[in-house]
PDB file of C-alpha atoms in Angstrom:
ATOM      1  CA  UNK A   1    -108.411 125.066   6.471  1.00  0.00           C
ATOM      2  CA  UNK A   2    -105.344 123.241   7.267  1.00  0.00           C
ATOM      3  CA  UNK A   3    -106.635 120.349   8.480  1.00  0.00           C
ATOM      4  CA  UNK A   4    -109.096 119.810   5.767  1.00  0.00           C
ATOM      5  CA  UNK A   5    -106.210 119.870   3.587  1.00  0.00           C
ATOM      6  CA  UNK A   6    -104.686 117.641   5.504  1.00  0.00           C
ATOM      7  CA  UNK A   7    -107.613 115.249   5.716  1.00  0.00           C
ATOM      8  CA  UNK A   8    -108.492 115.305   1.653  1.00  0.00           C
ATOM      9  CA  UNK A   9    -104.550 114.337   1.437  1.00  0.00           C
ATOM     10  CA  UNK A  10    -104.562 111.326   3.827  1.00  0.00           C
ATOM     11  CA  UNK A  11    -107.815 109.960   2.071  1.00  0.00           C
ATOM     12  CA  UNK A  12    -106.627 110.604  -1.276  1.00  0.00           C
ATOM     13  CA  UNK A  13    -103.417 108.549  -0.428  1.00  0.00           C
ATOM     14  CA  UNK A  14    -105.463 105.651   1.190  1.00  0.00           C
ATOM     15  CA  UNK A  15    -107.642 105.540  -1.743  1.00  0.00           C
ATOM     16  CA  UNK A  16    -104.543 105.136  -4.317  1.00  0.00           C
ATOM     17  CA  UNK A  17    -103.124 102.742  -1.961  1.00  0.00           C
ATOM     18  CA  UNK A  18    -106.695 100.660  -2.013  1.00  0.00           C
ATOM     19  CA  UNK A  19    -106.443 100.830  -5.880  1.00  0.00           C
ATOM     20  CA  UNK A  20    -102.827 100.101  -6.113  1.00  0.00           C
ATOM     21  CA  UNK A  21    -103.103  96.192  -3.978  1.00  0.00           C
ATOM     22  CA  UNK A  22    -106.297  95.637  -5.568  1.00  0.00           C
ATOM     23  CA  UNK A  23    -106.402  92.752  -7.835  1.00  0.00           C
ATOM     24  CA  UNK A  24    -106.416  93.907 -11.425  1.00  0.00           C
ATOM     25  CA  UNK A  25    -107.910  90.769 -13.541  1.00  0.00           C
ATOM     26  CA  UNK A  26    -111.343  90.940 -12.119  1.00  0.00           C
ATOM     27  CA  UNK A  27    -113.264  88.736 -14.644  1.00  0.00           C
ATOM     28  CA  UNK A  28    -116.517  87.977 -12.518  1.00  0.00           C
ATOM     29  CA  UNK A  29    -119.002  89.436 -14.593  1.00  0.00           C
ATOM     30  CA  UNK A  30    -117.388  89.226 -18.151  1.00  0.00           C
ATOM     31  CA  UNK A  31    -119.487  87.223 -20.870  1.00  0.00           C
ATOM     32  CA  UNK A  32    -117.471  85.007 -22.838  1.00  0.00           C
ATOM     33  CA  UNK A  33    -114.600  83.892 -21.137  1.00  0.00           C
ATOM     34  CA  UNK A  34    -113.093  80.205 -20.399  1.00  0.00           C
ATOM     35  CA  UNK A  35    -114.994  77.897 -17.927  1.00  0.00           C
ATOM     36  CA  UNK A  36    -113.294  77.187 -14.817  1.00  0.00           C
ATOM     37  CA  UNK A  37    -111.473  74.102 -14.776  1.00  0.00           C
ATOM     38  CA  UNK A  38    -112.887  71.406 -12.449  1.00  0.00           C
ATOM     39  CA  UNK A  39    -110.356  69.642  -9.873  1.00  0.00           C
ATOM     40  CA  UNK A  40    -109.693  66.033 -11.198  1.00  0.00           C
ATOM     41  CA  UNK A  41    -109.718  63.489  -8.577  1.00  0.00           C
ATOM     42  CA  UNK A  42    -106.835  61.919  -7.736  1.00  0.00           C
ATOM     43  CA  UNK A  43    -106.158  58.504  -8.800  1.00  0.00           C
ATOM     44  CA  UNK A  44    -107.255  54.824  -8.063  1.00  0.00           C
ATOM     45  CA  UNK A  45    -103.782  53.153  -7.297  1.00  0.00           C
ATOM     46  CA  UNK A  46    -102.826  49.433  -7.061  1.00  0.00           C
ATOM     47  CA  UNK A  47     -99.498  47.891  -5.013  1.00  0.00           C
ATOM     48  CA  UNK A  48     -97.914  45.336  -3.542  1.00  0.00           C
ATOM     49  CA  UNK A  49     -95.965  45.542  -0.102  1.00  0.00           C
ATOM     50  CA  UNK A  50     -93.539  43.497   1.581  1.00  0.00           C
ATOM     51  CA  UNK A  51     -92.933  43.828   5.134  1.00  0.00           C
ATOM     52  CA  UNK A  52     -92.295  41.983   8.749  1.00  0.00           C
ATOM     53  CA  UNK A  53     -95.051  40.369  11.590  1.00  0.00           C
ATOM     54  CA  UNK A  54     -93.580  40.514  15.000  1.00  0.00           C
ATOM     55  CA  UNK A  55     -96.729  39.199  16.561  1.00  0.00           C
ATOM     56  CA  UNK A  56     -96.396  35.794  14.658  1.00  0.00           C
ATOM     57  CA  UNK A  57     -92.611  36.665  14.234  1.00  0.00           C
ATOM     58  CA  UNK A  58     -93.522  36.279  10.100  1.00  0.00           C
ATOM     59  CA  UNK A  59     -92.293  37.714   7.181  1.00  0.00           C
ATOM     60  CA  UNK A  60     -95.872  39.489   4.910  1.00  0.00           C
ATOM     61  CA  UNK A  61     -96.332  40.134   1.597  1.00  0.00           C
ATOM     62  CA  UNK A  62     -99.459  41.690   0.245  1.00  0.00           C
ATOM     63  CA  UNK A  63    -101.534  43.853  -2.426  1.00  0.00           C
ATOM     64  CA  UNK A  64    -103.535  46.671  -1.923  1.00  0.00           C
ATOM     65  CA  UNK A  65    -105.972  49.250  -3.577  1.00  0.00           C
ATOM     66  CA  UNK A  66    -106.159  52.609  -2.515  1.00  0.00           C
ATOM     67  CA  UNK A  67    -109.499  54.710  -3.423  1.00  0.00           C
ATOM     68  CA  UNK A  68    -109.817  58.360  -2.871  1.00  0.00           C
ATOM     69  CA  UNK A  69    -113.052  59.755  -1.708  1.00  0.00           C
ATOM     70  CA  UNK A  70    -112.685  63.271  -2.139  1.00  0.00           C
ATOM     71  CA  UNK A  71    -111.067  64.675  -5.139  1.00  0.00           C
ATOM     72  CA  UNK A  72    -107.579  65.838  -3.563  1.00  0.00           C
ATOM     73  CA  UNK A  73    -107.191  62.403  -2.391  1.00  0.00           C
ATOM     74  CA  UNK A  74    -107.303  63.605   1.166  1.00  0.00           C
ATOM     75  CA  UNK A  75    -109.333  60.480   2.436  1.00  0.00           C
ATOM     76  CA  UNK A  76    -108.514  57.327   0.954  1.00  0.00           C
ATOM     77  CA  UNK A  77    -110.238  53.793   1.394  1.00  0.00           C
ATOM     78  CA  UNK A  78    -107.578  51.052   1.398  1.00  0.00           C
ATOM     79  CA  UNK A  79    -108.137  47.964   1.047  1.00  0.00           C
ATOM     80  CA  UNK A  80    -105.583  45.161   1.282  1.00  0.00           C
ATOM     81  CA  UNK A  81    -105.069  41.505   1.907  1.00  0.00           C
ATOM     82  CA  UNK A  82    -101.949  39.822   3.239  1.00  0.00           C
ATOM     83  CA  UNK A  83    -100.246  36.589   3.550  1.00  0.00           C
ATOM     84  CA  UNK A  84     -97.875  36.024   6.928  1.00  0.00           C
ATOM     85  CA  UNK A  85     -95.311  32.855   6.059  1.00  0.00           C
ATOM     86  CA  UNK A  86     -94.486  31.141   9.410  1.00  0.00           C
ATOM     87  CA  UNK A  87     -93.195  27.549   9.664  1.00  0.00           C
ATOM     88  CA  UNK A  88     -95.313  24.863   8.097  1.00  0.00           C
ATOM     89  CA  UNK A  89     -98.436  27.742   8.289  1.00  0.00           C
ATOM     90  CA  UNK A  90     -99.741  30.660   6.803  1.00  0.00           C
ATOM     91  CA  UNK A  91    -101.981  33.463   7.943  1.00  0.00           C
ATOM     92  CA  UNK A  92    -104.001  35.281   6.001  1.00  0.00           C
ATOM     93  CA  UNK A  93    -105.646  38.895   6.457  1.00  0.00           C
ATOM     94  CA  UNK A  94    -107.444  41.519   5.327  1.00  0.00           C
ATOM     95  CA  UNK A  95    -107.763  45.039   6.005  1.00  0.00           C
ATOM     96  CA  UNK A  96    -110.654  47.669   5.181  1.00  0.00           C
ATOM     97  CA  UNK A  97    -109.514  51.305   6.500  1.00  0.00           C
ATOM     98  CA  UNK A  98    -110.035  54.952   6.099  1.00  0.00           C
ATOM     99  CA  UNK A  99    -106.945  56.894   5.987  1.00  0.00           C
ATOM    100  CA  UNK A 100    -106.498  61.125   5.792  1.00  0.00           C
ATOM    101  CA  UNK A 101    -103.260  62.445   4.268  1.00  0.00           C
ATOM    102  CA  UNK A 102    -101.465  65.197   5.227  1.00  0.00           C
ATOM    103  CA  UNK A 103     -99.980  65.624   2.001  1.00  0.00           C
ATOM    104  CA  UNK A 104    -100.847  65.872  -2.051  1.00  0.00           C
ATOM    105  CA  UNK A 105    -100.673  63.577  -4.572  1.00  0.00           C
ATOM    106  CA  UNK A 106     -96.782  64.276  -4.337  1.00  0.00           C
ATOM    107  CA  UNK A 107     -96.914  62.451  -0.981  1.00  0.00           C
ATOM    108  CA  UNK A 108     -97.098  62.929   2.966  1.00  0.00           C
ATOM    109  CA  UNK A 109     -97.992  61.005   5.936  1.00  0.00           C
ATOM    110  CA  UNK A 110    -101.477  59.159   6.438  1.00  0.00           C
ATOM    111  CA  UNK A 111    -103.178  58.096   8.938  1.00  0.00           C
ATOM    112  CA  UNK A 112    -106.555  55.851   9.396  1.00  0.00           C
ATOM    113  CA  UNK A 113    -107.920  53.293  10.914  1.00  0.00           C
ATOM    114  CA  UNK A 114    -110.512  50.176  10.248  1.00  0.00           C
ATOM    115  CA  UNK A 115    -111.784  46.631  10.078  1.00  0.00           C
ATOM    116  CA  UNK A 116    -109.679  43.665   9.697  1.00  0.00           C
ATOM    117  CA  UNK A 117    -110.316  39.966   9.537  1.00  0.00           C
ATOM    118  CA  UNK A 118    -107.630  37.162  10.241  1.00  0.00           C
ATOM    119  CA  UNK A 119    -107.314  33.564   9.244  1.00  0.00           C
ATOM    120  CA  UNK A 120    -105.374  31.222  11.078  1.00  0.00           C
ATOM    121  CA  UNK A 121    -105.331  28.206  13.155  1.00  0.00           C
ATOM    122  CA  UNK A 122    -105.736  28.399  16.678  1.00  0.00           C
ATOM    123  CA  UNK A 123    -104.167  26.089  19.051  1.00  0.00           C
ATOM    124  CA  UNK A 124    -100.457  24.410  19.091  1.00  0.00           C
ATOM    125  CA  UNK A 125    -101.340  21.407  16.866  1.00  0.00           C
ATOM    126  CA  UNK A 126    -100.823  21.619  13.419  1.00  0.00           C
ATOM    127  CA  UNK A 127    -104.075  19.843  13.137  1.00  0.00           C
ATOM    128  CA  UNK A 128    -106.125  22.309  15.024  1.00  0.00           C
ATOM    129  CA  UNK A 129    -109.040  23.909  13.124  1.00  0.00           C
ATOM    130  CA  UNK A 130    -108.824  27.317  10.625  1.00  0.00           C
ATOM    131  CA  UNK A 131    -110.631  29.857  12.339  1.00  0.00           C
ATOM    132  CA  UNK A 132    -111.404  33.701  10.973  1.00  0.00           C
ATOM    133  CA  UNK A 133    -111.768  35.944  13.572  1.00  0.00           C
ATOM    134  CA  UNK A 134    -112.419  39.782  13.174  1.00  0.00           C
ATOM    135  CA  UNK A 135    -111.289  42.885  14.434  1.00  0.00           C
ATOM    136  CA  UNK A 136    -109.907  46.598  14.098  1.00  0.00           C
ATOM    137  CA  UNK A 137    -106.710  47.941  12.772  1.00  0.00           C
ATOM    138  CA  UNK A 138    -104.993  51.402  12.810  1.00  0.00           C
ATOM    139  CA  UNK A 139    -102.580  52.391  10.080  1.00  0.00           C
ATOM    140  CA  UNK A 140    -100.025  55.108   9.727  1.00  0.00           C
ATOM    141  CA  UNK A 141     -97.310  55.733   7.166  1.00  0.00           C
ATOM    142  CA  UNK A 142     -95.677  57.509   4.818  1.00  0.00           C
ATOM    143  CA  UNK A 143     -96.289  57.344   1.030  1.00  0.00           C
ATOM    144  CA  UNK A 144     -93.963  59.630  -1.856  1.00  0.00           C
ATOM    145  CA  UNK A 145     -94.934  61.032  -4.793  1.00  0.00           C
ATOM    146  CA  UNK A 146     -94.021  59.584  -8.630  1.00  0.00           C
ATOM    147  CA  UNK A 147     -90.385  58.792  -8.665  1.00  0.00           C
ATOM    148  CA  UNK A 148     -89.213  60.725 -11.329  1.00  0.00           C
ATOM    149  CA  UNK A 149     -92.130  61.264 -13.129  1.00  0.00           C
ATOM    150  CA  UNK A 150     -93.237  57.777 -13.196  1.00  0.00           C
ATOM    151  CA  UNK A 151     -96.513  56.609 -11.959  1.00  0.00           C
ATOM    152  CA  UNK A 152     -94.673  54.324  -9.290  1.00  0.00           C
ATOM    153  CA  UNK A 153     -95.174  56.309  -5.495  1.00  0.00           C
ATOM    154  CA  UNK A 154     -93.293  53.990  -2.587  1.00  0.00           C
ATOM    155  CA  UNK A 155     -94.487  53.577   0.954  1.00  0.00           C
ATOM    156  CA  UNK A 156     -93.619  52.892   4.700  1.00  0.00           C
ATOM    157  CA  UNK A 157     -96.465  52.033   6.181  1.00  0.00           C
ATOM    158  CA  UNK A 158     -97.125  50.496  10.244  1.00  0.00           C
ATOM    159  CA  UNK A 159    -100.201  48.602  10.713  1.00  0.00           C
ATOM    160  CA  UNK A 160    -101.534  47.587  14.232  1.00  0.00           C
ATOM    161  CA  UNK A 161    -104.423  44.842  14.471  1.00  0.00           C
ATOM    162  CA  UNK A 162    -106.292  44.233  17.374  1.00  0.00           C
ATOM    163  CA  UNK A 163    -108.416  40.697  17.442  1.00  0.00           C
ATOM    164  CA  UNK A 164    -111.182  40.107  19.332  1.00  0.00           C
ATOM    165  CA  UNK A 165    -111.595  36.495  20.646  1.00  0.00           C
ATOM    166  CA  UNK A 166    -107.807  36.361  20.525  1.00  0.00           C
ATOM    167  CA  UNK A 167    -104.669  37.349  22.324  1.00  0.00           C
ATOM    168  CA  UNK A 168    -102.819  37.682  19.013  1.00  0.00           C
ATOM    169  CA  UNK A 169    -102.552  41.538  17.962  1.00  0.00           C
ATOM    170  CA  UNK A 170     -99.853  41.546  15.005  1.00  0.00           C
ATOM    171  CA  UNK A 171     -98.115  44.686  14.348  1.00  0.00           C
ATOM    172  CA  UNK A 172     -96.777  45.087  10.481  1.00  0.00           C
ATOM    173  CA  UNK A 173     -94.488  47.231   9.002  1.00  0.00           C
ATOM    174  CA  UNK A 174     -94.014  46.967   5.168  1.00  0.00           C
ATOM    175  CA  UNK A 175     -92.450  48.654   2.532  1.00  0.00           C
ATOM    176  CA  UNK A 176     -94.061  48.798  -1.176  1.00  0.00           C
ATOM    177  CA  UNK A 177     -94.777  50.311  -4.174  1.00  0.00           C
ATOM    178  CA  UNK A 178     -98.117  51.400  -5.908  1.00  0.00           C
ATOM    179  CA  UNK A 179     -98.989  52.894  -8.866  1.00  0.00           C
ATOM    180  CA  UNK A 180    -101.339  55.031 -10.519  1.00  0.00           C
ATOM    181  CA  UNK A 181    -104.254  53.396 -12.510  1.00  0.00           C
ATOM    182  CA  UNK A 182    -104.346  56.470 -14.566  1.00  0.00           C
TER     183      UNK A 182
END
């Protein structure tokens, strides 16, 4: 008899305890009640970027859109174009990548990779031929969130090109700005 008395006391006490950390506001089958609220994507952003070339030894500048493809903004499509300023010459690229992020809209690091396409003249004469050649880039940098609650976010951001055809791999690092389109 002792034990059964025992044994109803021990279940009664793990069945108050089940009851007790069970959620209360179970609304699953109630009629009536609010929708649920869908995740909004994050937002298309625009920006511009300033930054250094130590292939071509160049300062950049450049403007780029950023385009999330799932709604937290997780992966982002970035695509950019850029001007390198060397003596008497300019190069111009552009970049297509896919980038994940670490973080939320409030910022993180990111990380991606893509295509890239470069214009510039091969060859030491000034009169030598525009040529664009093609290639793959990876990208990695660190974006924040709004600065104080403005739609502005900054960025570091590293950008590694490698060129087929060419022995000219340029390696960017830029700081910018972009902002929310809405």
């Amino acid at each position: 008899m002792k034990r059964t008395w025992f044994s109803m006391i021990t279940v009664t006490g793990i069945m108050m305890l089940v009851i007790l950390i069970t959620p209360l506001g179970v609304n699953g089958q109630r009629r009536g009640q609010e929708e649920a609220t869908s995740q909004r994507w994050s937002p298309v952003s625009i920006g511009l970027y300033v930054g250094y070339d130590n292939q071509p030894s160049g300062e950049v500048a450049g403007a780029q859109m950023r385009i999330p493809v799932l709604p937290s903004g997780t992966v982002e499509l970035i695509s950019g174009a850029n001007i390198t300023f060397l003596n008497q010459l300019k190069e111009y690229q552009f970049n297509l990548e896919a980038v994940y992020n670490t973080g939320t809209t409030a910022g993180g690091l990111y990380l991606g990779g893509g295509l890239a396409w470069r214009n510039t003249m091969f060859g030491s004469e000034l009169t030598a031929g525009r040529r664009t050649v093609r290639g793959y880039s990876i990208v990695g940098g660190l974006k924040a969130g709004g600065i104080a609650g403005t739609p502005f976010s900054p960025q570091l951001e590293v950008r590694w090109t490698f060129l087929k055809e060419t022995a000219l791999n340029p390696r960017v690092i830029s700081l910018g700005v972009n902002v929310a389109l809405w």
